Short mmCIF file of C-alpha atoms in Angstrom, two decimals:
data_model
loop_
_atom_site.label_atom_id
_atom_site.label_comp_id
_atom_site.label_asym_id
_atom_site.label_seq_id
_atom_site.Cartn_x
_atom_site.Cartn_y
_atom_site.Cartn_z
CA MET M 29 15.63 -41.99 52.19
CA PRO M 30 17.02 -38.34 52.11
CA THR M 31 14.79 -35.17 51.68
CA PRO M 32 14.03 -33.91 48.54
CA LEU M 33 15.65 -30.33 48.16
CA GLY M 34 12.35 -28.32 47.85
CA LYS M 35 11.23 -25.45 45.90
CA ASP M 36 14.08 -22.84 46.84
CA LEU M 37 17.82 -23.17 47.61
CA THR M 38 18.02 -20.03 49.74
CA ALA M 39 20.77 -21.19 52.75
CA LEU M 40 22.72 -23.92 53.49
CA GLU M 41 21.30 -23.66 57.08
CA TYR M 42 18.06 -24.87 56.11
CA LEU M 43 19.48 -28.08 54.38
CA SER M 44 20.16 -31.20 55.80
CA ALA M 45 23.60 -33.12 55.74
CA ASP M 46 21.94 -35.79 53.06
CA GLN M 47 20.71 -32.76 50.67
CA ILE M 48 24.06 -31.18 50.89
CA ARG M 49 25.48 -34.46 49.84
CA LEU M 50 22.97 -35.06 47.31
CA ILE M 51 23.86 -31.63 45.51
CA LEU M 52 27.62 -32.92 45.82
CA ASP M 53 27.03 -35.95 44.29
CA THR M 54 24.91 -34.68 41.61
CA ALA M 55 27.61 -32.15 40.62
CA GLU M 56 30.03 -35.04 39.59
CA PRO M 57 28.56 -35.98 36.72
CA PHE M 58 28.19 -32.45 35.79
CA LYS M 59 31.84 -32.03 35.98
CA GLU M 60 32.33 -33.82 32.98
CA VAL M 61 29.70 -32.01 30.68
CA SER M 62 32.02 -28.72 30.80
CA GLU M 63 35.02 -30.43 29.83
CA ARG M 64 33.18 -31.86 26.76
CA GLN M 65 33.45 -30.16 22.99
CA ILE M 66 30.00 -29.58 22.88
CA LYS M 67 29.23 -28.24 26.57
CA LYS M 68 25.63 -28.70 26.36
CA VAL M 69 23.27 -31.13 27.56
CA PRO M 70 19.49 -30.89 27.05
CA ALA M 71 18.03 -31.52 30.26
CA LEU M 72 16.63 -28.19 31.19
CA ARG M 73 14.99 -27.40 27.44
CA GLY M 74 12.38 -25.14 27.82
CA LYS M 75 12.91 -23.61 31.32
CA THR M 76 13.04 -20.32 31.66
CA ILE M 77 15.31 -18.58 34.40
CA VAL M 78 16.04 -14.91 34.92
CA ASN M 79 18.89 -13.99 36.68
CA LEU M 80 18.46 -10.86 39.08
CA PHE M 81 21.11 -9.35 40.00
CA PHE M 82 20.75 -6.34 42.09
CA GLU M 83 24.49 -6.34 43.23
CA ALA M 84 27.66 -6.24 41.19
CA SER M 85 29.19 -9.70 40.13
CA THR M 86 31.38 -11.21 37.79
CA ARG M 87 32.32 -14.63 38.68
CA THR M 88 28.47 -15.93 40.23
CA ARG M 89 26.77 -14.25 37.53
CA ILE M 90 28.88 -15.83 34.77
CA SER M 91 28.81 -18.84 36.45
CA PHE M 92 25.44 -19.41 36.84
CA GLU M 93 24.60 -18.57 33.24
CA PHE M 94 27.39 -20.91 32.02
CA ALA M 95 25.18 -23.62 34.38
CA GLU M 96 22.18 -22.51 32.93
CA LYS M 97 23.02 -22.42 29.42
CA ARG M 98 24.93 -25.88 29.61
CA LEU M 99 21.73 -27.20 30.54
CA SER M 100 19.79 -25.65 27.80
CA ALA M 101 17.60 -23.26 29.93
CA ASP M 102 16.62 -20.19 28.49
CA THR M 103 18.17 -17.15 30.13
CA VAL M 104 17.54 -13.74 30.90
CA ASN M 105 19.78 -11.43 33.12
CA VAL M 106 18.22 -8.43 34.99
CA ALA M 107 20.53 -5.80 36.90
CA SER M 108 19.15 -3.38 38.98
CA SER M 109 20.97 -0.29 37.00
CA GLY M 110 19.01 0.22 33.61
CA SER M 111 15.96 -1.68 34.76
CA SER M 112 12.72 -1.00 36.71
CA VAL M 113 14.63 -1.34 39.76
CA SER M 114 16.02 1.91 39.25
CA LYS M 115 12.58 3.70 38.80
CA GLY M 116 11.50 2.33 42.33
CA GLU M 117 9.73 -0.90 41.65
CA THR M 118 9.46 -3.10 44.58
CA LEU M 119 11.61 -6.62 44.56
CA VAL M 120 8.28 -8.69 44.78
CA ASP M 121 6.48 -6.26 42.08
CA THR M 122 9.83 -6.94 39.65
CA ALA M 123 9.58 -10.92 40.40
CA ARG M 124 5.51 -10.99 39.75
CA ASN M 125 5.77 -9.45 36.45
CA LEU M 126 8.76 -11.49 35.54
CA GLU M 127 6.55 -14.36 36.45
CA ALA M 128 3.51 -13.30 34.53
CA MET M 129 5.96 -13.85 31.50
CA HIS M 130 5.97 -17.72 32.71
CA ILE M 131 9.28 -18.03 34.12
CA ASP M 132 10.49 -21.18 36.08
CA MET M 133 13.33 -20.09 38.38
CA VAL M 134 14.92 -16.65 39.67
CA VAL M 135 18.25 -16.46 40.59
CA ILE M 136 18.71 -13.56 42.85
CA ARG M 137 21.50 -11.63 44.32
CA HIS M 138 20.33 -8.71 46.70
CA HIS M 139 22.01 -6.76 49.20
CA ALA M 140 19.34 -7.32 51.60
CA SER M 141 20.07 -10.10 53.86
CA GLY M 142 17.10 -12.69 53.80
CA SER M 143 15.83 -11.44 50.31
CA ALA M 144 15.85 -14.62 48.83
CA GLU M 145 13.69 -16.45 51.18
CA PHE M 146 11.67 -13.50 51.21
CA LEU M 147 10.96 -13.76 47.53
CA GLY M 148 10.68 -17.46 47.54
CA LYS M 149 7.68 -17.62 49.85
CA ARG M 150 5.79 -15.04 47.77
CA ILE M 151 6.50 -16.37 43.92
CA ARG M 152 6.01 -19.96 42.53
CA SER M 153 9.15 -20.11 40.53
CA SER M 154 11.86 -21.54 42.12
CA VAL M 155 14.32 -18.97 44.03
CA ILE M 156 18.06 -19.83 43.92
CA ASN M 157 19.97 -17.34 46.64
CA ALA M 158 23.27 -16.18 44.69
CA GLY M 159 24.28 -13.75 47.98
CA ASP M 160 21.57 -11.85 50.25
CA GLY M 161 23.26 -9.24 52.08
CA LYS M 162 25.38 -10.44 55.12
CA HIS M 163 23.27 -13.49 55.45
CA GLU M 164 24.30 -16.78 52.84
CA HIS M 165 25.78 -17.36 49.33
CA PRO M 166 24.74 -21.34 49.61
CA THR M 167 26.20 -22.33 46.20
CA GLN M 168 29.36 -20.82 46.85
CA GLY M 169 29.77 -22.78 50.16
CA LEU M 170 28.75 -26.04 48.02
CA LEU M 171 31.31 -25.21 45.64
CA ASP M 172 33.85 -24.68 48.64
CA ILE M 173 32.63 -28.15 49.92
CA LEU M 174 33.02 -29.70 46.99
CA THR M 175 36.53 -28.53 46.44
CA LEU M 176 37.33 -29.40 49.72
CA ARG M 177 36.08 -32.95 48.86
CA ASP M 178 37.71 -33.34 45.60
CA LYS M 179 41.07 -32.47 47.73
CA PHE M 180 40.99 -34.62 50.78
CA GLY M 181 38.03 -37.73 49.50
CA LYS M 182 35.53 -36.45 52.63
CA ILE M 183 34.93 -33.63 54.94
CA GLU M 184 33.92 -35.71 58.05
CA GLY M 185 36.87 -34.93 60.79
CA LEU M 186 38.60 -32.30 58.22
CA LYS M 187 39.79 -29.13 59.95
CA VAL M 188 38.94 -26.22 58.24
CA ALA M 189 39.78 -22.52 59.39
CA ILE M 190 37.82 -19.33 57.76
CA CYS M 191 40.43 -16.22 58.12
CA GLY M 192 39.28 -12.62 57.88
CA ASP M 193 36.26 -10.61 57.51
CA LEU M 194 33.66 -13.00 58.71
CA LEU M 195 31.12 -10.08 59.96
CA HIS M 196 30.35 -9.12 56.26
CA SER M 197 30.63 -12.43 54.77
CA ARG M 198 28.11 -14.41 53.62
CA VAL M 199 30.33 -17.06 51.89
CA GLY M 200 31.45 -17.55 55.31
CA ARG M 201 28.48 -18.35 57.05
CA SER M 202 27.56 -20.54 54.42
CA ASN M 203 30.87 -22.55 54.77
CA ILE M 204 30.34 -22.55 58.63
CA HIS M 205 26.62 -24.33 57.87
CA GLY M 206 28.01 -26.66 55.49
CA LEU M 207 30.89 -27.93 56.51
CA LEU M 208 29.73 -28.20 60.19
CA LYS M 209 26.65 -30.29 58.97
CA LEU M 210 29.13 -32.66 56.85
CA GLY M 211 31.06 -33.15 60.19
CA ALA M 212 34.02 -30.88 59.45
CA GLU M 213 35.63 -28.87 62.26
CA VAL M 214 35.21 -25.20 61.74
CA ALA M 215 37.43 -22.07 63.47
CA VAL M 216 37.31 -18.75 62.20
CA CYS M 217 40.25 -16.27 62.38
CA GLY M 218 40.31 -12.38 61.95
CA PRO M 219 40.71 -9.15 63.84
CA ALA M 220 37.81 -9.28 66.40
CA SER M 221 36.29 -6.08 65.03
CA LEU M 222 35.45 -8.42 61.95
CA LEU M 223 33.99 -11.47 63.97
CA PRO M 224 30.06 -11.39 64.73
CA ARG M 225 29.54 -11.26 68.01
CA ASP M 226 27.83 -14.52 68.46
CA VAL M 227 29.97 -16.38 66.04
CA GLU M 228 30.70 -19.43 68.64
CA SER M 229 26.84 -20.04 68.96
CA LEU M 230 26.93 -21.15 65.21
CA GLY M 231 29.24 -23.94 66.25
CA VAL M 232 32.90 -22.99 65.61
CA THR M 233 36.25 -21.80 67.50
CA VAL M 234 37.80 -18.60 67.40
CA ILE M 235 41.15 -18.56 66.71
CA PRO M 236 42.75 -15.01 67.37
CA HIS M 237 46.12 -15.26 65.29
CA ILE M 238 46.82 -16.68 61.92
CA GLU M 239 49.81 -18.43 62.68
CA ASP M 240 47.51 -20.71 65.13
CA ALA M 241 45.13 -21.68 62.59
CA ILE M 242 47.97 -22.25 60.01
CA GLN M 243 49.15 -25.06 62.94
CA TRP M 244 45.72 -25.92 63.53
CA ALA M 245 43.96 -26.38 59.93
CA ASP M 246 43.79 -28.64 57.12
CA ALA M 247 42.99 -26.00 54.82
CA LEU M 248 42.18 -22.34 54.99
CA ASN M 249 39.63 -20.27 53.63
CA ILE M 250 40.69 -16.97 53.20
CA LEU M 251 37.81 -14.45 52.82
CA ARG M 252 37.99 -11.33 50.98
CA LEU M 253 38.20 -7.80 52.92
CA GLN M 254 34.81 -6.60 51.80
CA LEU M 255 36.16 -3.05 51.36
CA GLU M 256 32.98 -1.47 49.58
CA ARG M 257 30.80 -2.65 52.81
CA MET M 258 32.96 -1.34 55.39
CA THR M 259 31.34 1.99 56.46
CA ALA M 260 33.00 2.12 59.60
CA GLY M 261 36.41 1.88 60.85
CA TYR M 262 36.70 -1.76 61.17
CA ILE M 263 40.70 -2.18 60.91
CA PRO M 264 43.20 0.79 61.20
CA SER M 265 44.72 -0.09 57.62
CA LEU M 266 45.16 -2.14 54.99
CA ARG M 267 48.71 -2.64 55.28
CA GLU M 268 48.52 -3.64 59.12
CA TYR M 269 45.58 -5.97 58.07
CA ASN M 270 48.07 -7.51 55.82
CA ARG M 271 50.95 -7.35 58.54
CA VAL M 272 48.67 -9.22 60.89
CA PHE M 273 46.41 -11.30 58.80
CA GLY M 274 47.53 -11.70 55.67
CA LEU M 275 48.32 -15.17 54.22
CA SER M 276 51.97 -15.16 52.96
CA THR M 277 54.61 -17.80 52.16
CA VAL M 278 56.81 -16.81 55.07
CA ARG M 279 53.58 -17.51 57.25
CA LEU M 280 52.55 -20.73 55.21
CA ASP M 281 56.38 -22.19 55.53
CA ARG M 282 55.44 -22.88 58.89
CA ALA M 283 52.92 -25.00 58.49
CA PRO M 284 53.27 -28.59 60.18
CA LYS M 285 51.55 -30.08 56.86
CA ASP M 286 50.57 -28.80 53.45
CA LEU M 287 47.57 -26.75 53.74
CA VAL M 288 44.93 -26.27 51.08
CA ILE M 289 44.18 -22.62 50.27
CA MET M 290 40.63 -21.63 49.13
CA HIS M 291 39.40 -17.76 48.50
CA PRO M 292 35.97 -17.23 46.94
CA GLY M 293 37.26 -14.28 45.00
CA PRO M 294 37.72 -11.66 43.90
CA MET M 295 41.12 -11.49 45.62
CA ASN M 296 42.82 -8.00 47.31
CA ARG M 297 46.44 -9.45 46.31
CA GLY M 298 48.88 -7.94 48.90
CA VAL M 299 45.86 -7.51 51.71
CA GLU M 300 44.21 -10.52 53.03
CA ILE M 301 46.39 -12.87 50.76
CA ASP M 302 49.84 -12.47 49.34
CA SER M 303 50.45 -13.31 45.43
CA GLU M 304 52.99 -15.77 45.95
CA VAL M 305 50.25 -18.20 47.76
CA ALA M 306 47.51 -17.41 45.46
CA ASP M 307 49.55 -18.76 42.50
CA GLY M 308 51.38 -21.29 44.49
CA PRO M 309 51.04 -24.92 44.75
CA HIS M 310 48.70 -25.49 47.09
CA SER M 311 45.83 -22.68 46.47
CA VAL M 312 42.55 -24.47 44.72
CA ILE M 313 41.37 -21.26 43.85
CA LEU M 314 41.06 -21.79 40.17
CA PRO M 315 39.54 -25.40 40.84
CA GLN M 316 37.04 -23.41 43.01
CA VAL M 317 35.60 -21.51 40.15
CA THR M 318 35.54 -24.84 37.46
CA ASN M 319 33.60 -26.45 40.70
CA GLY M 320 31.23 -23.54 40.79
CA VAL M 321 29.48 -24.52 37.56
CA ALA M 322 28.94 -28.11 37.94
CA VAL M 323 27.59 -27.15 41.61
CA ARG M 324 25.23 -24.76 40.19
CA MET M 325 23.99 -26.80 37.04
CA ALA M 326 23.25 -29.65 39.79
CA VAL M 327 21.36 -26.99 42.13
CA LEU M 328 19.35 -26.28 38.84
CA TYR M 329 18.77 -29.61 37.77
CA LEU M 330 17.74 -30.74 40.99
CA LEU M 331 15.54 -27.82 41.79
CA ALA M 332 13.78 -28.01 38.11
CA GLY M 333 12.51 -31.75 39.18
CA GLY M 334 11.77 -31.49 42.78
CA ALA M 335 13.35 -34.57 44.19
CA PRO M 336 15.31 -37.32 43.02
CA ASP M 337 13.49 -40.79 42.21
CA TRP M 338 15.75 -42.86 44.59
CA ALA M 339 13.86 -45.96 44.06
CA GLN M 340 15.07 -45.83 40.14
CA ALA M 341 18.93 -44.56 41.13
CA GLY M 342 19.53 -48.43 41.79
CA GLY M 343 17.39 -50.31 39.70
CA SER M 344 17.80 -51.15 36.14
CA GLU M 345 15.52 -49.61 33.29
CA MET E 7 18.86 -67.67 31.67
CA ASP E 8 21.44 -68.86 33.65
CA ASP E 9 25.36 -67.69 33.88
CA ARG E 10 26.11 -70.30 31.33
CA ALA E 11 23.27 -69.32 28.87
CA ILE E 12 24.60 -65.65 29.15
CA ALA E 13 28.33 -66.52 28.61
CA ARG E 14 27.47 -68.28 25.69
CA CYS E 15 24.91 -65.86 24.29
CA LEU E 16 28.15 -62.90 24.90
CA ALA E 17 30.65 -65.13 23.07
CA ARG E 18 28.56 -65.21 19.98
CA MET E 19 27.64 -61.67 20.37
CA ALA E 20 31.55 -60.43 20.64
CA SER E 21 32.23 -62.64 17.46
CA GLU E 22 29.18 -60.94 15.52
CA ILE E 23 30.45 -57.19 16.54
CA VAL E 24 33.99 -58.30 15.36
CA GLU E 25 32.37 -59.72 11.90
CA ARG E 26 30.20 -56.83 11.49
CA ALA E 27 32.64 -54.22 11.75
CA ARG E 28 35.13 -56.35 9.97
CA GLY E 29 38.01 -56.40 12.84
CA THR E 30 38.71 -54.45 15.22
CA GLU E 31 40.50 -51.38 13.99
CA GLN E 32 38.27 -48.53 14.39
CA LEU E 33 36.07 -50.29 16.60
CA VAL E 34 34.51 -48.37 19.94
CA ILE E 35 32.28 -50.39 22.72
CA VAL E 36 30.10 -47.89 24.28
CA GLY E 37 27.94 -49.46 27.54
CA ILE E 38 24.99 -47.52 28.68
CA GLN E 39 24.50 -46.95 32.22
CA ARG E 40 23.89 -49.05 34.42
CA ARG E 41 24.16 -52.66 33.25
CA GLY E 42 24.93 -52.10 29.81
CA VAL E 43 28.53 -50.90 31.03
CA GLU E 44 29.01 -54.20 32.46
CA LEU E 45 28.10 -56.39 29.50
CA ALA E 46 30.21 -53.69 27.24
CA ALA E 47 33.17 -54.50 29.54
CA ARG E 48 32.97 -58.25 28.97
CA LEU E 49 31.97 -57.79 25.49
CA LYS E 50 35.62 -55.79 24.96
CA ARG E 51 37.41 -58.30 27.02
CA LEU E 52 36.13 -61.47 24.89
CA ILE E 53 37.02 -59.49 21.94
CA ASP E 54 40.40 -58.30 23.12
CA ASP E 55 41.22 -61.64 24.26
CA ALA E 56 40.23 -63.61 20.77
CA GLU E 57 41.72 -60.86 18.60
CA SER E 58 44.78 -59.56 20.58
CA SER E 59 43.30 -56.11 20.10
CA HIS E 60 42.83 -52.61 22.70
CA ILE E 61 39.53 -51.57 21.30
CA ALA E 62 38.62 -48.37 22.87
CA PHE E 63 35.79 -48.18 25.99
CA GLY E 64 32.96 -45.89 26.69
CA LYS E 65 30.28 -45.48 29.19
CA LEU E 66 27.05 -43.46 28.47
CA ASP E 67 24.77 -41.78 30.72
CA ILE E 68 21.66 -40.86 29.20
CA THR E 69 19.57 -39.18 31.85
CA LEU E 70 20.17 -35.72 31.01
CA TYR E 71 19.06 -36.56 27.39
CA ARG E 72 15.96 -38.40 28.19
CA ASP E 73 12.82 -37.47 26.56
CA ASP E 74 10.45 -37.52 29.71
CA LEU E 75 12.96 -35.45 31.85
CA GLN E 76 10.54 -32.69 31.79
CA ALA E 77 7.20 -34.97 33.03
CA VAL E 78 9.26 -37.08 35.23
CA GLY E 79 8.99 -34.73 38.36
CA PRO E 80 11.76 -36.01 40.71
CA ARG E 81 15.08 -36.04 39.15
CA PRO E 82 16.80 -39.41 38.15
CA MET E 83 20.43 -39.50 39.78
CA VAL E 84 23.06 -39.01 36.92
CA GLY E 85 25.65 -41.26 36.49
CA GLU E 86 29.09 -41.13 34.93
CA THR E 87 29.63 -40.86 31.39
CA THR E 88 33.36 -41.21 29.76
CA LEU E 89 33.70 -41.42 26.20
CA PRO E 90 36.65 -41.95 23.43
CA GLU E 91 37.16 -40.08 20.53
CA LEU E 92 34.20 -41.43 18.42
CA ASP E 93 35.04 -39.40 15.22
CA GLY E 94 35.04 -41.74 12.14
CA LYS E 95 35.09 -44.96 14.60
CA ILE E 96 32.59 -47.84 14.42
CA VAL E 97 30.65 -47.22 17.48
CA VAL E 98 29.02 -50.15 19.23
CA ILE E 99 26.17 -49.08 22.03
CA VAL E 100 25.36 -52.08 24.28
CA ASP E 101 22.77 -52.05 26.45
CA ASP E 102 20.90 -54.70 28.81
CA VAL E 103 17.49 -54.55 27.66
CA LEU E 104 15.81 -52.79 24.47
CA TYR E 105 12.34 -52.12 24.93
CA THR E 106 10.61 -48.71 24.00
CA GLY E 107 13.80 -47.76 21.98
CA ARG E 108 13.76 -44.45 23.88
CA THR E 109 16.98 -45.14 25.76
CA VAL E 110 18.51 -45.78 22.84
CA ARG E 111 16.94 -42.64 21.02
CA ALA E 112 18.75 -40.57 23.78
CA ALA E 113 21.94 -42.25 23.41
CA LEU E 114 22.25 -41.63 19.65
CA ASP E 115 21.47 -37.84 20.46
CA GLU E 116 24.53 -38.24 23.09
CA CYS E 117 26.79 -39.63 20.86
CA ALA E 118 26.06 -36.98 18.32
CA ASP E 119 27.06 -34.50 20.76
CA PHE E 120 30.78 -35.93 21.22
CA GLY E 121 31.35 -36.72 17.89
CA ARG E 122 30.67 -38.00 14.21
CA PRO E 123 30.86 -42.15 14.14
CA ARG E 124 31.48 -43.45 10.75
CA ARG E 125 28.56 -46.11 11.97
CA ILE E 126 26.79 -46.85 14.75
CA LEU E 127 25.59 -50.49 15.82
CA LEU E 128 23.37 -51.55 18.69
CA CYS E 129 24.14 -54.64 20.65
CA VAL E 130 21.67 -55.71 23.28
CA LEU E 131 21.31 -58.66 25.38
CA ILE E 132 17.49 -59.12 25.44
CA ASP E 133 15.19 -57.82 22.90
CA ARG E 134 11.91 -57.69 24.39
CA GLY E 135 9.60 -55.90 21.84
CA GLY E 136 7.28 -53.21 22.24
CA ARG E 137 9.05 -50.32 20.52
CA GLU E 138 7.63 -46.81 20.27
CA LEU E 139 10.10 -45.62 18.06
CA PRO E 140 11.83 -47.08 14.73
CA ILE E 141 14.80 -48.38 15.80
CA GLN E 142 16.29 -51.93 15.98
CA ALA E 143 19.15 -53.69 17.26
CA ASP E 144 21.97 -55.04 14.86
CA ILE E 145 23.11 -57.98 17.46
CA ILE E 146 20.74 -59.78 19.76
CA GLY E 147 21.47 -61.93 22.76
CA VAL E 148 17.68 -63.60 23.13
CA THR E 149 14.48 -62.21 21.54
CA VAL E 150 11.76 -62.30 23.96
CA SER E 151 8.09 -61.66 23.51
CA THR E 152 6.21 -60.14 26.37
CA GLY E 153 3.29 -57.78 27.46
CA ALA E 154 3.75 -54.06 28.83
CA GLY E 155 3.08 -55.39 32.14
CA ASP E 156 5.80 -57.72 32.18
CA ARG E 157 9.28 -56.84 33.49
CA VAL E 158 12.49 -58.22 32.34
CA ASP E 159 15.32 -58.40 35.10
CA VAL E 160 18.69 -58.44 33.87
CA LEU E 161 21.51 -59.45 36.83
CA VAL E 162 25.04 -59.02 36.08
CA ARG E 163 27.94 -60.41 38.43
CA GLU E 164 29.93 -57.13 39.04
CA ARG E 165 26.48 -55.55 40.23
CA ASP E 166 24.14 -57.81 41.47
CA GLY E 167 26.45 -61.00 42.55
CA GLU E 168 25.16 -63.25 39.79
CA ASP E 169 24.23 -63.41 36.03
CA ALA E 170 20.71 -64.06 35.55
CA VAL E 171 17.70 -62.93 33.10
CA ALA E 172 14.13 -63.41 34.55
CA ILE E 173 10.75 -62.36 33.01
CA VAL E 174 8.67 -61.48 35.62
CA ARG E 175 5.19 -61.66 34.25
CA GLY E 176 2.59 -59.01 35.16
CA THR E 177 -0.97 -59.88 36.31
#
């Protein structure tokens, strides 16, 4: 019997393979809800959710908001600018004040690694990590894995190369943990200056050249070059990065089989990925976005009730 | 009830459905997850064979519409929902057992989010009484009287390997 999810979702590193599978399986029926004419089910009626975004986000925030609204939860968005955060209030004080207004869940994005877990230990409400610094972005990892499972049928034995800026990437880290737990082989590929020093200790192989990653992999997850986080000179120039590591049709045409191409967005077209590839037939970038809503609905649904009732899952009413 | 008794019941229910709907045009059969789906599929086959028709078929999972979802704590697993066009149709909702009526209430609410049928009929294999809501079935296989401690087990071949209905009396 799989372990229930618990109160918070802060990192895929802390989940078991069964817990990850539970979320993915729960996401399946939620895909259909978003295809209905009336895209709403009453499952989270009366639940109040605060989206606490201390960092810019379009896709993730809107995806969470759609997921919450399609489950009939009441939602409030708080951005750091224009709130008391800009007056110097601490994270815990902000959250405790929100909790005093009887909320049920907090979705948090924060620039500090570990902030979601820190908050989860200090408030009663469920906390969902929507990206904490360079640590993890668990729902993005889950939606990437769901997209791969849709495409290949299973994750076990799949060869996934994660390419680009691993050093700053919480998406990369969540993918690595999630994919390895489900039995995939994971390689990372990027300039040495953008790979974490201890990256092999996570259980991945390093492939220094993107040409070799293309030969090896079933799927490529191309990470965004996080220009806003790069304070030091990690790469000589964007042009050179594109020349050495950019995913182009020329490179992709040499692949021994059809590769599935993923990107968590927002894309730097012409830097880590060329437009012809991003918009090409092997790209699943938009299905990833669609799956994002279903995965987040599944996480919200599961966290709102604790553990699933396994005894009832197979029985009759 | 054994498999032959269930087969006779379903045959009668199938012809009752066609009678009540005055034909198969506009007819949609919708099974409630889980065992309602298998029963609905069999009713559809029986009707299609007898009437040379191709009636529309759907599956409904009511988990997300349960009125006790906030109270049950651990989340029940959600099944698949696939519904055809319901606007203006005669929809027959099929379930294995009718008891409190709460599942049917949820199914009616969910149907309303998909369209506006001309009419909705409720068809159940077993009506065991014990209603907690003002809901009744239109087409019934068998009516049995049970107490709150009793259990009615419906087994279907597709899922359980055999067709059977058993009433397990509570102590």
